[in-house]
mmCIF file of C-alpha atoms and ligand atoms in Angstrom:
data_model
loop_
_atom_site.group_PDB
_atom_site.id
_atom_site.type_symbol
_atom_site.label_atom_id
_atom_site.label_comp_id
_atom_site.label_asym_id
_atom_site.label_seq_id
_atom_site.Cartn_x
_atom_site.Cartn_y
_atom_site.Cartn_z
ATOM 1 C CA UNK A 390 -81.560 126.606 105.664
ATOM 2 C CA UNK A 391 -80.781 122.806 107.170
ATOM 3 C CA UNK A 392 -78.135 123.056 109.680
ATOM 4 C CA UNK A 393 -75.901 120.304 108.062
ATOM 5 C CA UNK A 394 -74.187 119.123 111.391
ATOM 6 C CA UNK A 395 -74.263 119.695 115.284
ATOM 7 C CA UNK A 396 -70.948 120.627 117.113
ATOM 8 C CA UNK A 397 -70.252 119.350 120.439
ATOM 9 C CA UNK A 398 -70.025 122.042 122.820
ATOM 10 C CA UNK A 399 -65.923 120.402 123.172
ATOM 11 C CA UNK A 400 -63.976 122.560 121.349
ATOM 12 C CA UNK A 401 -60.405 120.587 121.577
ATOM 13 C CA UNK A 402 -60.110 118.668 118.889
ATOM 14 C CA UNK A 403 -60.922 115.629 118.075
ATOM 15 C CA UNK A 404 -63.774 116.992 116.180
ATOM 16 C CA UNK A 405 -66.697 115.210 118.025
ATOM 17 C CA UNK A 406 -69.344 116.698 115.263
ATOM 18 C CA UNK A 407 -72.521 114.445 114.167
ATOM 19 C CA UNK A 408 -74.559 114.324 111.574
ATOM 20 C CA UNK A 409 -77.965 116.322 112.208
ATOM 21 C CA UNK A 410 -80.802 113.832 109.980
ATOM 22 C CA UNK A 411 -83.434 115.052 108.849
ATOM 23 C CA UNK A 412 -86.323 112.938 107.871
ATOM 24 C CA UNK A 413 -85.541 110.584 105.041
ATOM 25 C CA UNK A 414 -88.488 109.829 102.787
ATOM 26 C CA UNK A 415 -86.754 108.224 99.836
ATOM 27 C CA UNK A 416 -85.806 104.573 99.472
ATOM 28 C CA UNK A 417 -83.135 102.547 97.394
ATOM 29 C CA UNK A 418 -86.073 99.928 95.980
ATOM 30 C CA UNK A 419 -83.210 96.893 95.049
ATOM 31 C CA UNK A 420 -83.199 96.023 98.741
ATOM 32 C CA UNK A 421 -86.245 97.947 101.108
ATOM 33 C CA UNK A 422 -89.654 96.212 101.614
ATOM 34 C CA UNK A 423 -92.473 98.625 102.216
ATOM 35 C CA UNK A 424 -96.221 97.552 103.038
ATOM 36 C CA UNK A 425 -98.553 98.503 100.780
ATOM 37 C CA UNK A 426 -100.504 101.524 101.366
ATOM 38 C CA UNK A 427 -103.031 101.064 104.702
ATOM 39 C CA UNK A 428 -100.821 97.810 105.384
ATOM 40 C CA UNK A 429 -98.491 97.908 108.589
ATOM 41 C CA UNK A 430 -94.717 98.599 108.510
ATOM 42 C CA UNK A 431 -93.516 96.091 111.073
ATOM 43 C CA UNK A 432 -89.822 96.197 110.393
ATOM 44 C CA UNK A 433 -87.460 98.757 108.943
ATOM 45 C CA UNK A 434 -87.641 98.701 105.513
ATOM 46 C CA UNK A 435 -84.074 97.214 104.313
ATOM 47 C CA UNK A 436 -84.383 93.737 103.595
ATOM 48 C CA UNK A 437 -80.165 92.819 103.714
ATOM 49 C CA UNK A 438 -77.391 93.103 106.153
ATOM 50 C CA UNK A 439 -73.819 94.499 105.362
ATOM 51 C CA UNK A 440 -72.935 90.690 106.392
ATOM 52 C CA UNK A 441 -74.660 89.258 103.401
ATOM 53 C CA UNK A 442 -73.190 92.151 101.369
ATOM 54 C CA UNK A 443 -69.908 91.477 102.761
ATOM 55 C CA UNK A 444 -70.238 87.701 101.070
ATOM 56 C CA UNK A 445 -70.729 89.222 98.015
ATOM 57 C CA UNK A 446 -67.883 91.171 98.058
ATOM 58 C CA UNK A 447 -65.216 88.992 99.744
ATOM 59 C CA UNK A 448 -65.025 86.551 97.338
ATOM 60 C CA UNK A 449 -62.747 84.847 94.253
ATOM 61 C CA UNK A 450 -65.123 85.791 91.941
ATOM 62 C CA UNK A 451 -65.003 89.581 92.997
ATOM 63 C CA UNK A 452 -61.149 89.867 92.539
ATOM 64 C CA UNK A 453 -61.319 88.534 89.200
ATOM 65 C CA UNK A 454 -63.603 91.044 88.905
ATOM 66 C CA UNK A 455 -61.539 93.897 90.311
ATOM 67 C CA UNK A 456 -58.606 92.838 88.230
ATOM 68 C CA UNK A 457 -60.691 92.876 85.029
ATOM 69 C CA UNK A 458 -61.797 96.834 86.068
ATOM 70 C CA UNK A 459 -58.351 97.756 87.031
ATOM 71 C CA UNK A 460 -57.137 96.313 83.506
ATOM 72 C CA UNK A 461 -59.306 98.314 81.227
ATOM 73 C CA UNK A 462 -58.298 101.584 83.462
ATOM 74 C CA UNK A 463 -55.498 103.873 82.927
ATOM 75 C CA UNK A 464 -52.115 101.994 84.945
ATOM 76 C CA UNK A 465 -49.952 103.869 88.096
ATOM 77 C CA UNK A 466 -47.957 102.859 90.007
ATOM 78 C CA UNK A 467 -50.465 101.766 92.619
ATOM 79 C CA UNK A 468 -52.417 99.830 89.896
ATOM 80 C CA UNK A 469 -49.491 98.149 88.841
ATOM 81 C CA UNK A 470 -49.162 96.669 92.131
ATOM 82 C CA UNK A 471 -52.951 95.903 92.842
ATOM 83 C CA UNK A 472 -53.043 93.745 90.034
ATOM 84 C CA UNK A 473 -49.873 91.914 90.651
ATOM 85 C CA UNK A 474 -51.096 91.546 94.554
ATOM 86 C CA UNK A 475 -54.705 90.517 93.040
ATOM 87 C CA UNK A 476 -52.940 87.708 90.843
ATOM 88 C CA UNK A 477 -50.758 87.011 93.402
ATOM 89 C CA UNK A 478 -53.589 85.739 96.031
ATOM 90 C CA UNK A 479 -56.029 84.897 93.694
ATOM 91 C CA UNK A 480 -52.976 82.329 92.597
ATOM 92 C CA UNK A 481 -51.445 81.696 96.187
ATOM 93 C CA UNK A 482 -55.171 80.873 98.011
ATOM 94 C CA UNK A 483 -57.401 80.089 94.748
ATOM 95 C CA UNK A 484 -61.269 80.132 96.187
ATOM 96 C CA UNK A 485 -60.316 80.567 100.231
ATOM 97 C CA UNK A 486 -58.770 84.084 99.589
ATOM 98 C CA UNK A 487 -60.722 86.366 101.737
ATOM 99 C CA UNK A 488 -59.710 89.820 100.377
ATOM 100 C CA UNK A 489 -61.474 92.339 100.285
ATOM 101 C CA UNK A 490 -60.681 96.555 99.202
ATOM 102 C CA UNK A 491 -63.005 99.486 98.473
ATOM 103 C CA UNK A 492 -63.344 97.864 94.486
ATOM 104 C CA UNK A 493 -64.671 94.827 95.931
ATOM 105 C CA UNK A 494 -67.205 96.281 98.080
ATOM 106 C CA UNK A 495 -68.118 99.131 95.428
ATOM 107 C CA UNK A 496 -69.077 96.323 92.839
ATOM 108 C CA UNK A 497 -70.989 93.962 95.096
ATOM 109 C CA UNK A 498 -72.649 97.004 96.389
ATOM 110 C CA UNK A 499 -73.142 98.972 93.099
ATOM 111 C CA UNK A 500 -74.663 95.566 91.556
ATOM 112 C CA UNK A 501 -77.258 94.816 95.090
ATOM 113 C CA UNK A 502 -78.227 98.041 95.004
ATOM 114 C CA UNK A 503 -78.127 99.326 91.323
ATOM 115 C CA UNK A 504 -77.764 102.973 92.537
ATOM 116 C CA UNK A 505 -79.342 105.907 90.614
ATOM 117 C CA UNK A 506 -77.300 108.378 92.027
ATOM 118 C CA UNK A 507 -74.067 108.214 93.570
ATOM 119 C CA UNK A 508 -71.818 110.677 95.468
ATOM 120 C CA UNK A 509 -67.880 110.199 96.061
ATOM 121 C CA UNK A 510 -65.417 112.720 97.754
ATOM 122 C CA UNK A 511 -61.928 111.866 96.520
ATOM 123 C CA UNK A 512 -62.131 110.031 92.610
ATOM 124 C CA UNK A 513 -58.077 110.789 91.920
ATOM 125 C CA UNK A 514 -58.156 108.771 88.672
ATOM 126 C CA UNK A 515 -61.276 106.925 88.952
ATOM 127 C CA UNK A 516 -60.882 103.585 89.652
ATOM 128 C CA UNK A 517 -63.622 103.682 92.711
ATOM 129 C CA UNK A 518 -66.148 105.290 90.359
ATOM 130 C CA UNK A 519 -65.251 103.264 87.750
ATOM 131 C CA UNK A 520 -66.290 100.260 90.172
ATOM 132 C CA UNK A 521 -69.576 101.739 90.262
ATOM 133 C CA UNK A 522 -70.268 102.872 86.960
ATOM 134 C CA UNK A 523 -69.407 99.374 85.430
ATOM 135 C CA UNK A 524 -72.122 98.051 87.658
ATOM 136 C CA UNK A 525 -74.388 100.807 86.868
ATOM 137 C CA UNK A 526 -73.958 102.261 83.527
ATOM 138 C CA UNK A 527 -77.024 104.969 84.182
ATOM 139 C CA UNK A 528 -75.969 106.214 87.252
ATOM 140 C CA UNK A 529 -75.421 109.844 87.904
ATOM 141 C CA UNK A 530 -72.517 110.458 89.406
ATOM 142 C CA UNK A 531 -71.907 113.433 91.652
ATOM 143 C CA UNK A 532 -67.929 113.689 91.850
ATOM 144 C CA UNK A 533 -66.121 115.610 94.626
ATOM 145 C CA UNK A 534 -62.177 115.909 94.582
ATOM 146 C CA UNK A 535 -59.660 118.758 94.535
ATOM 147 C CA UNK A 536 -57.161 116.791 92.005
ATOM 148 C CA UNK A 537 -53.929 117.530 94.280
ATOM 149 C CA UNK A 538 -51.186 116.888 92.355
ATOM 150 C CA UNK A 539 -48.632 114.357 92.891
ATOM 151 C CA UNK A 540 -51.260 112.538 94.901
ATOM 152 C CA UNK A 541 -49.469 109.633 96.622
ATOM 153 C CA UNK A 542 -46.606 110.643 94.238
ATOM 154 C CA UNK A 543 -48.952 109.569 90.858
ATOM 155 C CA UNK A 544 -50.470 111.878 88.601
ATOM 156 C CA UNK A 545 -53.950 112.733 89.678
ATOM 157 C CA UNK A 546 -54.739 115.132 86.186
ATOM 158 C CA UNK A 547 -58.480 115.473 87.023
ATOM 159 C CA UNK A 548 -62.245 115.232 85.566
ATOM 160 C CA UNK A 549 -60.947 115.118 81.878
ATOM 161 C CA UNK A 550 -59.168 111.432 83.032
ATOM 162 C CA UNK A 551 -61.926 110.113 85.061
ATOM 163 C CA UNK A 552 -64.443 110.713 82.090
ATOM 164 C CA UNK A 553 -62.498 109.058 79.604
ATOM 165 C CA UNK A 554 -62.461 106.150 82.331
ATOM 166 C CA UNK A 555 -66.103 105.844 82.269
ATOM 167 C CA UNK A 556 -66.447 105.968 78.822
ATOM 168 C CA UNK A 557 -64.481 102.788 78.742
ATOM 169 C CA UNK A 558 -67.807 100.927 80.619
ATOM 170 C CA UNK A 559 -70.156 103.068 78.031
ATOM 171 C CA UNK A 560 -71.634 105.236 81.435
ATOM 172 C CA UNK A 561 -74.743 107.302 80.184
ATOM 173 C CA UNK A 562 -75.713 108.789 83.323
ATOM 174 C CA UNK A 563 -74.905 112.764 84.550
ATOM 175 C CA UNK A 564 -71.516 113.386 85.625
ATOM 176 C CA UNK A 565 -71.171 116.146 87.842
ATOM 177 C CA UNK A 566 -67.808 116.955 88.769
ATOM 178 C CA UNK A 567 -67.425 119.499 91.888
ATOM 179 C CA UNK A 568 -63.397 120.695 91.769
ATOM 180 C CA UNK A 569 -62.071 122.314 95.098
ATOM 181 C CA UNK A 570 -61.211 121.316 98.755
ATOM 182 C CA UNK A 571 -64.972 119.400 99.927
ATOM 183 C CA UNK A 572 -63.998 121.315 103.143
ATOM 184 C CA UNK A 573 -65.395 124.653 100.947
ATOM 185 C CA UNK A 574 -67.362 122.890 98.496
ATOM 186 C CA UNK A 575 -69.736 120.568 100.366
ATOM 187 C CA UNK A 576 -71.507 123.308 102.087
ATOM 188 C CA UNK A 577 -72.400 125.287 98.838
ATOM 189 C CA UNK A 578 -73.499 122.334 97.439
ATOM 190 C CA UNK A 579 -76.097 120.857 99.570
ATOM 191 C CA UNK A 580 -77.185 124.263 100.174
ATOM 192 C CA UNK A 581 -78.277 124.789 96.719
ATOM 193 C CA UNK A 582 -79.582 120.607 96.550
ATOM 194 C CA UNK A 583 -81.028 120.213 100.010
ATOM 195 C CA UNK A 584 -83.594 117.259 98.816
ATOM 196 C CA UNK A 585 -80.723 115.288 97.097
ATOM 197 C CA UNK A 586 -80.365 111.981 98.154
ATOM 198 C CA UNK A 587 -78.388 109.531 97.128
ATOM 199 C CA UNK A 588 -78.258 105.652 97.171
ATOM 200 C CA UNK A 589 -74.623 105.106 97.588
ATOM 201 C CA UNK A 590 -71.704 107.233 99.006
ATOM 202 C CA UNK A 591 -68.012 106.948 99.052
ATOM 203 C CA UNK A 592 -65.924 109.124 101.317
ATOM 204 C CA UNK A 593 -62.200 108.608 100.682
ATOM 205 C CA UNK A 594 -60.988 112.344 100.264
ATOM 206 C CA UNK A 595 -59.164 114.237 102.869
ATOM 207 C CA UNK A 596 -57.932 111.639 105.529
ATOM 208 C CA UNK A 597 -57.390 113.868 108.164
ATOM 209 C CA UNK A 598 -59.734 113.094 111.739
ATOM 210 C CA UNK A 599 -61.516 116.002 111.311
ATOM 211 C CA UNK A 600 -61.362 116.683 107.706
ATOM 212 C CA UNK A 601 -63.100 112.854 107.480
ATOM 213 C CA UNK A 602 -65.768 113.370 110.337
ATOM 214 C CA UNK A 603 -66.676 116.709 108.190
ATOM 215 C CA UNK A 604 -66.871 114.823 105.008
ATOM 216 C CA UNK A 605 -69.327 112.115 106.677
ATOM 217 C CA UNK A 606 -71.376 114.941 108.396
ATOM 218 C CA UNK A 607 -72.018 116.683 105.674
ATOM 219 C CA UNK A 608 -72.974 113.425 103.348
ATOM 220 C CA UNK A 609 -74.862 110.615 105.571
ATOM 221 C CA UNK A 610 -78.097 112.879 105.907
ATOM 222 C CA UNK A 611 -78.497 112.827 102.242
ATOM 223 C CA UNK A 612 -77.976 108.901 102.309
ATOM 224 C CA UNK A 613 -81.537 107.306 101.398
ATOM 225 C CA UNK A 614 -83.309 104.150 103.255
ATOM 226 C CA UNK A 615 -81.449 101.418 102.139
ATOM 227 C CA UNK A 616 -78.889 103.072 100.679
ATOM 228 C CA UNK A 617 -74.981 102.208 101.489
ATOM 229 C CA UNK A 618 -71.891 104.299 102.444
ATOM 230 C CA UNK A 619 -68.097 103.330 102.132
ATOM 231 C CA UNK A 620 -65.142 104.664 103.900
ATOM 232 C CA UNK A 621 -62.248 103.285 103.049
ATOM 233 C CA UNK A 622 -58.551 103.206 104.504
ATOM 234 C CA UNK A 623 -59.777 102.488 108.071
ATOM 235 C CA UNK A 624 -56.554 100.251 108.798
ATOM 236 C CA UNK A 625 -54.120 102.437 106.631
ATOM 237 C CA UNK A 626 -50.715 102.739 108.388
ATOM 238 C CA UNK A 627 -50.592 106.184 108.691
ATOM 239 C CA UNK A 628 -54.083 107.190 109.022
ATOM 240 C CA UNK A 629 -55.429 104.749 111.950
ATOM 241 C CA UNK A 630 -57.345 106.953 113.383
ATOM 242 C CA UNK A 631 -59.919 106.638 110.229
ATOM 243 C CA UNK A 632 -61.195 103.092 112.233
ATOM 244 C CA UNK A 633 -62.174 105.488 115.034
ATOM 245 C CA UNK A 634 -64.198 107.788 113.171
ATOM 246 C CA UNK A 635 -65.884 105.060 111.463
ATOM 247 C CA UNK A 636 -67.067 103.404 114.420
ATOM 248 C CA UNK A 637 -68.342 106.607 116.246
ATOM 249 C CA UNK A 638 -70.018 107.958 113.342
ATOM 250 C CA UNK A 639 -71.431 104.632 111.807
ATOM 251 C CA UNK A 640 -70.771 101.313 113.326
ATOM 252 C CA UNK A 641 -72.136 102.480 117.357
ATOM 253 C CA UNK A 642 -75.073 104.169 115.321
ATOM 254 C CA UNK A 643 -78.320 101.751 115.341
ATOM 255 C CA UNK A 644 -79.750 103.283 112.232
ATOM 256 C CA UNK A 645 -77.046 101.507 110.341
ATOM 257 C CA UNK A 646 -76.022 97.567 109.362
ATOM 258 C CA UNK A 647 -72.198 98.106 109.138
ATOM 259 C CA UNK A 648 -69.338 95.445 108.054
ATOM 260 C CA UNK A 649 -66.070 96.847 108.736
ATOM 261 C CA UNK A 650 -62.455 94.901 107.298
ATOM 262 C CA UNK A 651 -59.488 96.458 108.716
ATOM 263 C CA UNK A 652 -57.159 93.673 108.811
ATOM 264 C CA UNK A 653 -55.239 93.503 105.640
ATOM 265 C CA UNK A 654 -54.139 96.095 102.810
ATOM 266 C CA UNK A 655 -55.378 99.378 104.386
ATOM 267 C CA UNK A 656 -58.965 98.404 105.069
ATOM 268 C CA UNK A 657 -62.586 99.433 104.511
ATOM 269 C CA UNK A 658 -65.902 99.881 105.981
ATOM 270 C CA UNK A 659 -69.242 99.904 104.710
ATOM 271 C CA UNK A 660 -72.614 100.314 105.967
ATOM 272 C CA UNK A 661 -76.378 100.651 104.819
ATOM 273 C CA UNK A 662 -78.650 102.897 106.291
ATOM 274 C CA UNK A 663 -82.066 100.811 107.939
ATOM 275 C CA UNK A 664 -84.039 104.414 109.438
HETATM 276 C C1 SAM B 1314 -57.351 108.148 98.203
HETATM 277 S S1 SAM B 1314 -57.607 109.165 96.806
HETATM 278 C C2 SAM B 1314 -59.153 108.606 96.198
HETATM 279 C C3 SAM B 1314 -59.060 107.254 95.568
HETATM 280 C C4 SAM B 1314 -60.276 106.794 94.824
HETATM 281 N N1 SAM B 1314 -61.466 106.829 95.649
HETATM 282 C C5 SAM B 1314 -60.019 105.375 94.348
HETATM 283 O O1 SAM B 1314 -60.475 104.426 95.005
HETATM 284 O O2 SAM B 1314 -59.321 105.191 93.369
HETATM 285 C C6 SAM B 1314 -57.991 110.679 97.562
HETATM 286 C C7 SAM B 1314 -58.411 111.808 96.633
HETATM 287 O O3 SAM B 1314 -59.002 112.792 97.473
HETATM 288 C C8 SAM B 1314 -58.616 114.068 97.043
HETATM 289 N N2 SAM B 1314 -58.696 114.956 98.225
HETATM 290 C C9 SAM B 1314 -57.910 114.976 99.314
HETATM 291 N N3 SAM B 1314 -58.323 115.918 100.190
HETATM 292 C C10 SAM B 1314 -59.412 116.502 99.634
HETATM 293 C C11 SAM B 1314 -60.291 117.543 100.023
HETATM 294 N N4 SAM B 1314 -60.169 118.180 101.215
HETATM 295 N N5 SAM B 1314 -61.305 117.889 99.185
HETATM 296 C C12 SAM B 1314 -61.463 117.259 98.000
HETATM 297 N N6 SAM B 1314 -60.665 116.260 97.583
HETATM 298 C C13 SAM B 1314 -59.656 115.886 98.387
HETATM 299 C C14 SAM B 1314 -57.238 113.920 96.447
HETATM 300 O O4 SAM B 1314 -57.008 114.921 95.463
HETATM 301 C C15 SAM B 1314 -57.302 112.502 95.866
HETATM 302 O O5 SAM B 1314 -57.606 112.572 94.497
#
């Protein structure tokens, strides 16, 4: 069995786990170069930087995007306000807004990279999968969340909700929802799939220090060459912290690109995997 992630012989918290890799032999093709057979590898295979990722995603264009997704998706409360805050800049700054969330990035991400498989802890009503699905219509979709109710003070009913949101953007890959606390069900799950690997990954579940640096250990080893994760809330108000993990975790390691925005609204990072 793969030991999924090393502790640090520190037992105080904060949890100071890493991911343990293991050797990553699949590639996300959109956005890798490899040599052809007896031909040298010289560089690392991805061909783009978060940066030029981050242009895609932190533009006018994208937000009229978002607010097109976020209309044809169930409304809360929260939605309600995106898409009056969306209007609001897109109508206040015209082409020089800057603004960027974890819709933004999923679509200029989920349209680079056209993932075939794509793994999320925390969908609540599935606007973040949505993102992705609209982008990708084929993907499978590997769906991790334990539906606690009253999330945020919303409804958050559960698989039967998110799947009538995909419908809406005619998805036709595999959904596989995964119910229960990712704390219990991770482990289980890449015990019984220990070759999956996936070409993009959202973590945006339990926002807890440790209960995020689990989440991230347990996913980035299954995260292929050129394939992208996303964290998001890493400037929310009560979770600052998140920025931390982030940039032990991802941003100080080499084998990723990273572009991190945790300025405005509550932030997000995102980061593609080069080795
Ligand atoms: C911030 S919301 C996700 C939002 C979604 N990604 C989006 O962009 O619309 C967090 C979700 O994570 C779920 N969650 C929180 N802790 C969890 C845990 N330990 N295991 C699984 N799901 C969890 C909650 O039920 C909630 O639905």
């Amino acid at each position: 069995m793969l030991e999924k992630f090393r502790k640090s012989t520190a037992s105080s918290s904060p949890n100071t786990q890493t991911p343990a890799y293991f050797k990553m032999d699949q590639y996300v093709e959109a956005v890798c170069y490899t040599a052809a057979p007896g031909q040298t590898q010289w560089y690392p295979p991805l061909m783009v930087s978060a940066g030029s990722i981050a242009q895609r995603a932190v533009c006018a264009e994208r937000v009229q995007e978002a607010i097109a997704l976020l209309d044809r998706l169930s409304r809360d409360d929260y939605s309600e306000y995106l898409l009056k805050y969306y209007r609001e800049g897109a109508r206040r700054f015209n082409a020089g807004w800057r603004y960027v969330d974890i819709v933004t990035v999923l679509l200029a991400l989920a349209e680079q990279l056209q993932p075939k498989s794509y793994l999320e802890i925390g969908v609540r009503r599935g606007r973040s999968v949505s993102a992705v699905a609209s982008k990708a219509p084929a993907c499978d979709l590997y769906m991790f969340d334990m539906w606690v109710s009253n999330y945020a003070g919303m409804e958050n009913p559960g698989p039967e909700l998110v799947s009538q949101e995909l419908d809406k953007f005619s998805h036709s890959g595999e959904r596989i929802f995964t119910d229960g606390n990712s704390h219990q069900t991770l482990k289980p799950f890449f015990e019984t799939h220990q070759d999956l690997a996936f070409d993009l990954i959202t973590v945006d579940g339990d926002h807890s220090y440790d209960g995020a640096v689990e989440d991230l250990c347990y996913v980035l080893p299954h995260l292929k060459i050129g394939g992208a994760i996303v964290f998001d809330d890493v400037c929310h108000p009560k979770h600052r912290y998140l920025e931390d993990v982030w940039k032990r975790l991802i941003v100080e390691d080499s084998r990723f690109t990273a572009w991190t925005d945790a300025d405005i609204g509550y932030g997000v990072g995102f980061a593609l995997r080069k080795w």
